[in-house]
mmCIF file of C-alpha atoms in Angstrom:
data_model
loop_
_atom_site.group_PDB
_atom_site.id
_atom_site.type_symbol
_atom_site.label_atom_id
_atom_site.label_comp_id
_atom_site.label_asym_id
_atom_site.label_seq_id
_atom_site.Cartn_x
_atom_site.Cartn_y
_atom_site.Cartn_z
ATOM 1 C CA MET A 1 94.533 54.027 87.656
ATOM 2 C CA THR A 2 96.144 52.635 85.080
ATOM 3 C CA THR A 3 98.523 54.562 82.525
ATOM 4 C CA VAL A 4 97.838 54.346 79.034
ATOM 5 C CA ARG A 5 101.383 53.564 77.699
ATOM 6 C CA TYR A 6 100.591 53.063 74.258
ATOM 7 C CA GLN A 7 97.353 55.216 72.408
ATOM 8 C CA ALA A 8 95.044 53.110 69.886
ATOM 9 C CA SER A 9 93.962 55.204 67.004
ATOM 10 C CA ALA A 10 90.468 54.866 65.864
ATOM 11 C CA ILE A 11 90.009 55.429 61.567
ATOM 12 C CA ALA A 12 89.968 59.383 61.432
ATOM 13 C CA PRO A 13 86.875 61.272 61.097
ATOM 14 C CA LEU A 14 87.512 62.631 57.425
ATOM 15 C CA VAL A 15 88.223 59.243 56.759
ATOM 16 C CA LEU A 16 85.346 57.743 57.949
ATOM 17 C CA ASP A 17 83.223 60.555 56.170
ATOM 18 C CA ALA A 18 85.113 59.452 52.919
ATOM 19 C CA LEU A 19 84.148 55.683 53.521
ATOM 20 C CA ARG A 20 81.060 56.087 54.710
ATOM 21 C CA ALA A 21 80.173 57.102 51.097
ATOM 22 C CA ARG A 22 82.327 54.901 49.374
ATOM 23 C CA ASP A 23 84.723 51.999 51.071
ATOM 24 C CA ASP A 24 88.371 51.286 49.939
ATOM 25 C CA ALA A 25 86.981 48.345 47.653
ATOM 26 C CA GLY A 26 84.872 51.224 46.027
ATOM 27 C CA ALA A 27 81.829 50.205 47.336
ATOM 28 C CA VAL A 28 78.561 51.919 48.924
ATOM 29 C CA PRO A 29 78.520 50.887 52.388
ATOM 30 C CA ARG A 30 75.257 49.244 53.255
ATOM 31 C CA PRO A 31 74.294 49.294 57.156
ATOM 32 C CA HIS A 32 74.558 46.055 58.773
ATOM 33 C CA PRO A 33 72.160 44.305 61.051
ATOM 34 C CA HIS A 34 72.568 44.685 64.641
ATOM 35 C CA ASP A 35 75.097 42.084 66.114
ATOM 36 C CA ALA A 36 73.986 40.509 69.338
ATOM 37 C CA ASN A 37 77.559 40.088 70.613
ATOM 38 C CA GLY A 38 78.528 43.656 69.481
ATOM 39 C CA SER A 39 80.301 44.744 66.467
ATOM 40 C CA PRO A 40 84.013 45.664 67.356
ATOM 41 C CA LEU A 41 83.196 49.359 66.206
ATOM 42 C CA ARG A 42 86.660 51.152 64.316
ATOM 43 C CA CYS A 43 85.433 54.725 64.727
ATOM 44 C CA CYS A 44 84.955 54.723 68.400
ATOM 45 C CA LEU A 45 86.913 51.629 69.511
ATOM 46 C CA ARG A 46 84.234 49.888 71.723
ATOM 47 C CA ARG A 47 81.806 47.062 70.707
ATOM 48 C CA GLY A 48 78.290 48.033 69.198
ATOM 49 C CA ARG A 49 75.376 48.385 71.337
ATOM 50 C CA ALA A 50 71.659 47.016 70.895
ATOM 51 C CA GLY A 51 69.688 49.640 68.577
ATOM 52 C CA GLU A 52 72.932 51.566 67.069
ATOM 53 C CA ARG A 53 73.015 51.396 63.197
ATOM 54 C CA VAL A 54 76.600 50.164 62.022
ATOM 55 C CA SER A 55 77.947 49.428 58.475
ATOM 56 C CA LEU A 56 80.242 46.671 57.518
ATOM 57 C CA LEU A 57 82.318 48.378 54.887
ATOM 58 C CA SER A 58 86.346 47.534 53.266
ATOM 59 C CA TYR A 59 89.234 49.675 54.962
ATOM 60 C CA ALA A 60 92.770 49.844 53.596
ATOM 61 C CA PRO A 61 94.861 51.598 56.522
ATOM 62 C CA LEU A 62 98.381 51.472 54.963
ATOM 63 C CA ARG A 63 97.357 52.359 51.722
ATOM 64 C CA ARG A 64 95.731 55.532 53.136
ATOM 65 C CA TRP A 65 98.521 56.014 55.129
ATOM 66 C CA ALA A 66 101.026 55.654 52.678
ATOM 67 C CA ALA A 67 98.838 57.999 49.871
ATOM 68 C CA GLU A 68 99.437 60.829 52.784
ATOM 69 C CA LYS A 69 103.318 60.457 53.329
ATOM 70 C CA GLY A 70 103.911 59.649 49.458
ATOM 71 C CA ALA A 71 105.145 55.861 50.725
ATOM 72 C CA ASP A 72 104.422 52.857 48.730
ATOM 73 C CA PRO A 73 103.494 49.629 50.680
ATOM 74 C CA GLY A 74 103.627 47.583 47.298
ATOM 75 C CA ALA A 75 102.039 44.542 48.316
ATOM 76 C CA TYR A 76 101.749 44.884 51.986
ATOM 77 C CA ASP A 77 98.370 46.553 50.827
ATOM 78 C CA GLU A 78 95.565 45.242 52.597
ATOM 79 C CA VAL A 79 91.922 45.898 52.544
ATOM 80 C CA GLY A 80 89.550 44.463 54.794
ATOM 81 C CA PRO A 81 86.378 44.484 56.368
ATOM 82 C CA VAL A 82 85.496 46.679 59.375
ATOM 83 C CA PHE A 83 82.121 47.970 61.462
ATOM 84 C CA VAL A 84 81.699 51.396 61.991
ATOM 85 C CA HIS A 85 78.792 53.481 63.139
ATOM 86 C CA THR A 86 76.764 54.613 59.678
ATOM 87 C CA ASP A 87 76.466 58.000 61.258
ATOM 88 C CA PRO A 88 79.024 59.778 63.081
ATOM 89 C CA CYS A 89 79.735 59.000 66.639
ATOM 90 C CA GLU A 90 81.450 60.453 69.706
ATOM 91 C CA GLY A 91 84.773 59.159 69.069
ATOM 92 C CA PRO A 92 87.045 56.651 71.250
ATOM 93 C CA ASP A 93 87.655 57.333 75.189
ATOM 94 C CA PRO A 94 91.033 58.168 75.137
ATOM 95 C CA ALA A 95 91.490 56.049 78.816
ATOM 96 C CA ILE A 96 90.896 52.670 76.844
ATOM 97 C CA ALA A 97 94.461 51.726 76.468
ATOM 98 C CA HIS A 98 93.840 48.392 73.876
ATOM 99 C CA PRO A 99 90.091 48.239 72.715
ATOM 100 C CA PHE A 100 89.071 44.475 72.083
ATOM 101 C CA ALA A 101 91.554 43.147 74.205
ATOM 102 C CA GLU A 102 89.034 40.111 74.693
ATOM 103 C CA THR A 103 90.818 37.421 76.998
ATOM 104 C CA GLY A 104 91.831 34.250 75.382
ATOM 105 C CA ALA A 105 91.518 36.140 72.060
ATOM 106 C CA LEU A 106 94.419 35.579 69.353
ATOM 107 C CA ARG A 107 95.652 39.180 67.770
ATOM 108 C CA VAL A 108 98.595 39.777 65.259
ATOM 109 C CA LEU A 109 100.604 42.934 65.930
ATOM 110 C CA ARG A 110 102.212 43.902 62.037
ATOM 111 C CA ARG A 111 105.160 46.303 62.106
ATOM 112 C CA TYR A 112 105.418 48.819 59.489
ATOM 113 C CA SER A 113 108.163 50.881 58.720
ATOM 114 C CA GLY A 114 108.132 54.634 57.392
ATOM 115 C CA GLU A 115 107.928 53.614 53.975
ATOM 116 C CA GLY A 116 105.003 51.434 54.488
ATOM 117 C CA TRP A 117 107.000 47.935 54.491
ATOM 118 C CA ILE A 118 106.177 45.267 56.985
ATOM 119 C CA ALA A 119 109.024 45.071 59.264
ATOM 120 C CA GLY A 120 108.030 42.076 61.252
ATOM 121 C CA GLY A 121 105.260 41.036 63.402
ATOM 122 C CA GLU A 122 104.330 38.856 66.450
ATOM 123 C CA LEU A 123 101.236 36.839 67.290
ATOM 124 C CA VAL A 124 99.847 37.025 70.758
ATOM 125 C CA ARG A 125 97.235 35.017 72.873
ATOM 126 C CA LEU A 126 95.607 37.067 75.260
ATOM 127 C CA PRO A 127 95.575 35.912 78.840
ATOM 128 C CA GLN A 128 92.093 35.569 80.706
ATOM 129 C CA ASP A 129 92.679 38.035 83.153
ATOM 130 C CA PRO A 130 91.894 41.489 81.631
ATOM 131 C CA GLY A 131 94.890 43.130 83.109
ATOM 132 C CA ARG A 132 97.364 40.441 81.858
ATOM 133 C CA ALA A 133 95.687 40.648 78.405
ATOM 134 C CA THR A 134 96.403 44.737 78.549
ATOM 135 C CA ALA A 135 100.105 43.869 80.049
ATOM 136 C CA ALA A 136 100.575 41.637 76.929
ATOM 137 C CA VAL A 137 100.020 43.906 74.210
ATOM 138 C CA ASP A 138 101.901 46.498 75.787
ATOM 139 C CA GLY A 139 104.740 44.156 75.764
ATOM 140 C CA ALA A 140 104.534 43.261 72.259
ATOM 141 C CA LEU A 141 104.294 46.958 71.253
ATOM 142 C CA ASP A 142 107.512 47.341 73.844
ATOM 143 C CA THR A 143 109.083 44.699 71.691
ATOM 144 C CA ALA A 144 108.039 46.198 68.114
ATOM 145 C CA PHE A 145 108.984 49.915 69.199
ATOM 146 C CA ALA A 146 112.435 48.838 70.238
ATOM 147 C CA ASP A 147 113.029 48.465 66.641
ATOM 148 C CA PRO A 148 114.045 52.048 65.522
ATOM 149 C CA GLN A 149 112.658 51.076 61.582
ATOM 150 C CA VAL A 150 109.219 50.778 63.013
ATOM 151 C CA ALA A 151 106.904 53.449 62.831
ATOM 152 C CA ARG A 152 103.158 52.263 63.405
ATOM 153 C CA VAL A 153 101.593 48.707 64.334
ATOM 154 C CA HIS A 154 98.268 47.323 63.309
ATOM 155 C CA ILE A 155 96.536 45.635 66.015
ATOM 156 C CA ARG A 156 94.486 43.034 63.827
ATOM 157 C CA ALA A 157 92.036 40.081 64.810
ATOM 158 C CA VAL A 158 93.459 36.718 63.974
ATOM 159 C CA GLU A 159 90.079 34.943 63.687
ATOM 160 C CA TYR A 160 88.842 37.023 60.411
ATOM 161 C CA GLY A 161 91.764 38.737 59.979
ATOM 162 C CA CYS A 162 89.978 42.335 60.791
ATOM 163 C CA PHE A 163 92.170 45.324 60.965
ATOM 164 C CA LEU A 164 91.085 46.397 64.832
ATOM 165 C CA TYR A 165 93.210 49.711 65.485
ATOM 166 C CA GLU A 166 96.574 51.323 65.062
ATOM 167 C CA VAL A 167 99.298 52.139 67.261
ATOM 168 C CA ARG A 168 102.196 54.842 66.075
ATOM 169 C CA ARG A 169 105.760 55.183 67.447
ATOM 170 C CA PRO A 170 105.444 57.451 70.939
#
């Protein structure tokens, strides 16, 4: 059994409830047709399955965190597309270390300070072997959290710029 070194955080249920009513771009989300390739769902951190209802909406993770903490992300505030189940779901499986760690994919890990300012980043091409792909993300997170000012890391897909999940300082 593999030990999970870092815990991926899905979008919190209360935030999902708010986003399902009105997203962070101010729009009312609409259900999205099922994607045969399995849209990456940020509510449960897995790919969508045939027949599931999903919505594509805009999400500003740093803005929401900053508002909660009284921080000011300034120009680092980003709004981007995410897929979620249209209705509440079971949430993520805590045994999955790094969701969406498809082999060969490019991921960017953006580091943020406790004040909400960007503190660096790293581009990671995931190896073809799934175990090595997880190890590559863990290694990049080790580097990120070696810097004491880093409070959280956002993992994004390079291909579309989508926010995938957040990892907080252990």
